[in-house]
Amino acid sequence: MNIVSVITGMTIMGIAAPKIANMSIQPFIAQKRAENFGIAEAAAVTFAAQNEGATSLTVTPSLCDAPDPLSNGAYSITCTEGTGTPYVQTVTRSFRLQQCDDNDGNNGHGNSGGYDCSNPGNGGGGYADNARVFNFPTPTKFTGHQCPTYDTWGVNGYNDAQAAIYGEDYGACIPDVAWSKQTYKASNPDSWLYDINNHNGWGNHKDY
């Protein structure tokens, strides 16, 4: 091997070495970012699920910023993992608290059809003329898909987003409490966001 070949080879290696080194750590960077995303997403999704339809906010997780109020009782929660590192990942999820408009004292049930915060047993929207009423209308058609964990009834934007993509006749997602006969029977009508009594022909709920 002559001196020219040696010098040429060393020059090529000198130019390529940094690029090779950078390529070698890319899988690690991707893995670390994916791990951080999973942690942040879990915190955001869990908080959103816990507060969906609740009457007040729970304690904000340490990974998350204080919930950001949107409109009509809706909030967003943003959670971050890996702050101060090149692998930081941030996730935002939205949810909606129960709306109150019947604070008339603990008289057993509400009067106007809204959720009566003074009667906390009426989570499904309260009563009107001794009949249950709910905060949202029952969809006329369902898809075969379960609602996502960040919008467990599909009423906080998920169904609207699907309709915008697939058309108004696409149908609504199925709430987790109506996913099977077992979950339906085990659910609490006080927490339903719309009326699913006798869903799928499974009979009247015993607590309806």
Short mmCIF file of C-alpha atoms in Angstrom, two decimals:
data_model
loop_
_atom_site.label_atom_id
_atom_site.label_comp_id
_atom_site.label_asym_id
_atom_site.label_seq_id
_atom_site.Cartn_x
_atom_site.Cartn_y
_atom_site.Cartn_z
CA MET A 1 0.00 0.00 0.00
CA ASN A 2 1.54 3.29 -1.05
CA ILE A 3 1.44 6.51 0.89
CA VAL A 4 -1.26 8.02 -1.35
CA SER A 5 -3.65 5.17 -0.61
CA VAL A 6 -2.97 5.46 3.10
CA ILE A 7 -3.60 9.19 3.16
CA THR A 8 -6.76 8.83 1.02
CA GLY A 9 -8.13 6.13 3.29
CA MET A 10 -7.45 8.13 6.42
CA THR A 11 -9.11 11.20 4.91
CA ILE A 12 -12.27 9.26 4.04
CA MET A 13 -12.40 7.74 7.51
CA GLY A 14 -11.97 11.16 9.10
CA ILE A 15 -14.88 12.57 7.12
CA ALA A 16 -17.19 9.58 7.62
CA ALA A 17 -16.48 8.85 11.29
CA PRO A 18 -18.74 11.56 12.78
CA LYS A 19 -21.64 10.53 10.53
CA ILE A 20 -21.19 6.87 11.41
CA ALA A 21 -21.09 7.71 15.12
CA ASN A 22 -24.24 9.78 14.80
CA MET A 23 -26.04 6.95 12.97
CA SER A 24 -25.03 4.48 15.65
CA ILE A 25 -26.82 6.38 18.46
CA GLN A 26 -30.03 7.12 16.54
CA PRO A 27 -31.78 3.91 17.72
CA PHE A 28 -31.02 4.84 21.34
CA ILE A 29 -32.40 8.37 20.85
CA ALA A 30 -35.58 7.02 19.24
CA GLN A 31 -36.06 4.47 22.02
CA LYS A 32 -35.56 7.05 24.77
CA ARG A 33 -38.01 9.47 23.16
CA ALA A 34 -40.56 6.68 22.75
CA GLU A 35 -40.20 5.75 26.43
CA ASN A 36 -40.68 9.37 27.50
CA PHE A 37 -43.69 9.74 25.19
CA GLY A 38 -45.27 6.64 26.72
CA ILE A 39 -44.80 7.96 30.25
CA ALA A 40 -46.18 11.41 29.39
CA GLU A 41 -49.11 9.92 27.48
CA ALA A 42 -50.00 7.56 30.31
CA ALA A 43 -50.12 10.45 32.78
CA ALA A 44 -52.26 12.62 30.48
CA VAL A 45 -54.66 9.85 29.45
CA THR A 46 -55.11 8.64 33.03
CA PHE A 47 -55.85 12.13 34.33
CA ALA A 48 -58.30 12.83 31.48
CA ALA A 49 -60.10 9.53 32.08
CA GLN A 50 -60.35 10.14 35.83
CA ASN A 51 -61.83 13.60 35.32
CA GLU A 52 -64.13 12.91 32.37
CA GLY A 53 -67.66 13.65 33.62
CA ALA A 54 -66.45 14.42 37.16
CA THR A 55 -67.78 17.35 39.15
CA SER A 56 -64.35 18.65 40.21
CA LEU A 57 -60.72 18.23 39.21
CA THR A 58 -58.51 15.66 40.89
CA VAL A 59 -54.93 16.40 41.98
CA THR A 60 -52.68 17.22 39.03
CA PRO A 61 -49.88 14.63 38.52
CA SER A 62 -46.32 15.81 39.06
CA LEU A 63 -45.50 15.36 35.36
CA CYS A 64 -48.31 17.65 34.25
CA ASP A 65 -49.08 21.34 34.15
CA ALA A 66 -52.25 22.63 35.80
CA PRO A 67 -55.31 21.84 33.63
CA ASP A 68 -56.02 24.56 31.10
CA PRO A 69 -59.69 25.63 30.98
CA LEU A 70 -61.16 25.69 27.46
CA SER A 71 -64.93 26.27 27.20
CA ASN A 72 -68.21 24.70 28.34
CA GLY A 73 -66.53 22.82 31.16
CA ALA A 74 -63.78 21.39 28.95
CA TYR A 75 -60.13 21.32 29.98
CA SER A 76 -56.84 20.17 28.52
CA ILE A 77 -54.02 18.60 30.49
CA THR A 78 -50.41 18.69 29.26
CA CYS A 79 -47.84 16.25 30.64
CA THR A 80 -44.10 16.19 29.98
CA GLU A 81 -41.39 13.61 30.54
CA GLY A 82 -37.66 14.16 30.02
CA THR A 83 -37.56 17.86 30.80
CA GLY A 84 -34.01 19.23 30.53
CA THR A 85 -32.87 16.43 28.20
CA PRO A 86 -32.73 16.11 24.40
CA TYR A 87 -35.41 13.42 24.69
CA VAL A 88 -38.23 15.52 26.15
CA GLN A 89 -41.74 14.53 25.04
CA THR A 90 -45.02 16.36 25.69
CA VAL A 91 -48.59 15.04 25.39
CA THR A 92 -51.88 16.95 25.67
CA ARG A 93 -55.31 15.40 26.19
CA SER A 94 -58.71 17.00 26.72
CA PHE A 95 -61.72 16.12 28.86
CA ARG A 96 -64.94 17.69 30.10
CA LEU A 97 -66.28 18.05 33.61
CA GLN A 98 -69.91 17.50 34.46
CA GLN A 99 -71.98 20.65 33.99
CA CYS A 100 -74.08 21.91 36.91
CA ASP A 101 -77.25 23.97 36.67
CA ASP A 102 -79.55 22.64 39.37
CA ASN A 103 -78.06 23.63 42.70
CA ASP A 104 -81.36 23.56 44.56
CA GLY A 105 -80.33 21.79 47.74
CA ASN A 106 -80.30 18.10 48.50
CA ASN A 107 -83.91 17.47 47.49
CA GLY A 108 -83.29 14.04 46.00
CA HIS A 109 -83.12 15.05 42.36
CA GLY A 110 -82.76 18.05 40.08
CA ASN A 111 -85.57 19.90 38.37
CA SER A 112 -84.49 21.42 35.06
CA GLY A 113 -82.80 18.47 33.43
CA GLY A 114 -79.27 19.55 34.18
CA TYR A 115 -76.84 17.83 36.50
CA ASP A 116 -77.65 18.74 40.09
CA CYS A 117 -74.33 19.28 41.88
CA SER A 118 -76.16 19.53 45.19
CA ASN A 119 -77.34 15.93 44.69
CA PRO A 120 -74.11 14.13 43.80
CA GLY A 121 -75.87 10.82 43.15
CA ASN A 122 -77.32 12.19 39.91
CA GLY A 123 -74.18 11.99 37.77
CA GLY A 124 -76.07 11.10 34.61
CA GLY A 125 -77.66 14.52 34.31
CA GLY A 126 -80.34 14.54 36.99
CA TYR A 127 -84.09 14.03 36.75
CA ALA A 128 -87.01 15.87 35.21
CA ASP A 129 -90.53 14.84 36.22
CA ASN A 130 -88.96 11.86 38.00
CA ALA A 131 -87.45 10.58 34.73
CA ARG A 132 -83.74 10.46 34.06
CA VAL A 133 -82.26 13.04 31.73
CA PHE A 134 -78.71 13.18 30.42
CA ASN A 135 -76.25 15.82 29.33
CA PHE A 136 -75.97 14.51 25.76
CA PRO A 137 -78.41 12.97 23.28
CA THR A 138 -78.06 9.27 22.56
CA PRO A 139 -76.46 8.63 19.14
CA THR A 140 -78.77 7.10 16.57
CA LYS A 141 -76.03 4.88 15.15
CA PHE A 142 -72.89 3.23 16.49
CA THR A 143 -69.76 1.97 14.77
CA GLY A 144 -68.04 -1.21 15.83
CA HIS A 145 -65.23 0.71 17.48
CA GLN A 146 -64.75 1.41 21.18
CA CYS A 147 -64.31 5.03 22.24
CA PRO A 148 -60.70 6.02 23.02
CA THR A 149 -59.49 6.33 26.59
CA TYR A 150 -59.13 10.10 26.30
CA ASP A 151 -62.78 10.53 25.22
CA THR A 152 -64.60 7.53 26.68
CA TRP A 153 -68.04 8.58 25.42
CA GLY A 154 -66.90 10.24 22.21
CA VAL A 155 -68.75 13.44 23.10
CA ASN A 156 -65.69 15.65 23.59
CA GLY A 157 -64.69 15.83 19.95
CA TYR A 158 -63.88 12.25 18.92
CA ASN A 159 -67.22 11.50 17.24
CA ASP A 160 -67.26 14.89 15.54
CA ALA A 161 -63.76 14.32 14.20
CA GLN A 162 -64.72 10.90 12.83
CA ALA A 163 -67.85 12.34 11.21
CA ALA A 164 -65.75 15.04 9.54
CA ILE A 165 -63.55 12.34 7.98
CA TYR A 166 -66.06 9.61 7.14
CA GLY A 167 -69.33 11.52 6.87
CA GLU A 168 -72.23 12.35 9.17
CA ASP A 169 -73.69 8.83 8.84
CA TYR A 170 -70.53 7.13 10.12
CA GLY A 171 -71.91 6.61 13.62
CA ALA A 172 -70.62 7.09 17.14
CA CYS A 173 -67.99 5.08 18.99
CA ILE A 174 -69.16 2.68 21.68
CA PRO A 175 -68.51 3.75 25.29
CA ASP A 176 -66.47 1.31 27.34
CA VAL A 177 -69.45 0.76 29.67
CA ALA A 178 -71.49 -0.43 26.69
CA TRP A 179 -68.77 -2.53 25.11
CA SER A 180 -70.16 -5.80 26.48
CA LYS A 181 -73.20 -7.03 28.36
CA GLN A 182 -71.02 -7.50 31.43
CA THR A 183 -69.69 -3.93 31.43
CA TYR A 184 -73.20 -2.61 30.76
CA LYS A 185 -74.69 -4.50 33.70
CA ALA A 186 -71.80 -3.44 35.95
CA SER A 187 -72.04 0.25 35.01
CA ASN A 188 -73.69 2.99 37.02
CA PRO A 189 -76.43 4.95 35.20
CA ASP A 190 -75.60 7.93 37.44
CA SER A 191 -72.34 8.31 35.50
CA TRP A 192 -73.71 7.83 31.98
CA LEU A 193 -73.23 10.86 29.76
CA TYR A 194 -76.16 9.81 27.57
CA ASP A 195 -78.90 7.21 27.87
CA ILE A 196 -77.75 3.67 27.02
CA ASN A 197 -80.53 1.85 28.85
CA ASN A 198 -81.33 -1.45 27.10
CA HIS A 199 -78.34 -0.90 24.83
CA ASN A 200 -77.97 -3.70 22.29
CA GLY A 201 -81.12 -5.31 23.67
CA TRP A 202 -79.43 -6.19 26.97
CA GLY A 203 -82.48 -5.23 29.02
CA ASN A 204 -83.27 -2.37 31.35
CA HIS A 205 -80.44 -1.62 33.75
CA LYS A 206 -81.35 -2.61 37.31
CA ASP A 207 -80.36 0.83 38.63
CA TYR A 208 -81.96 2.84 35.87
#
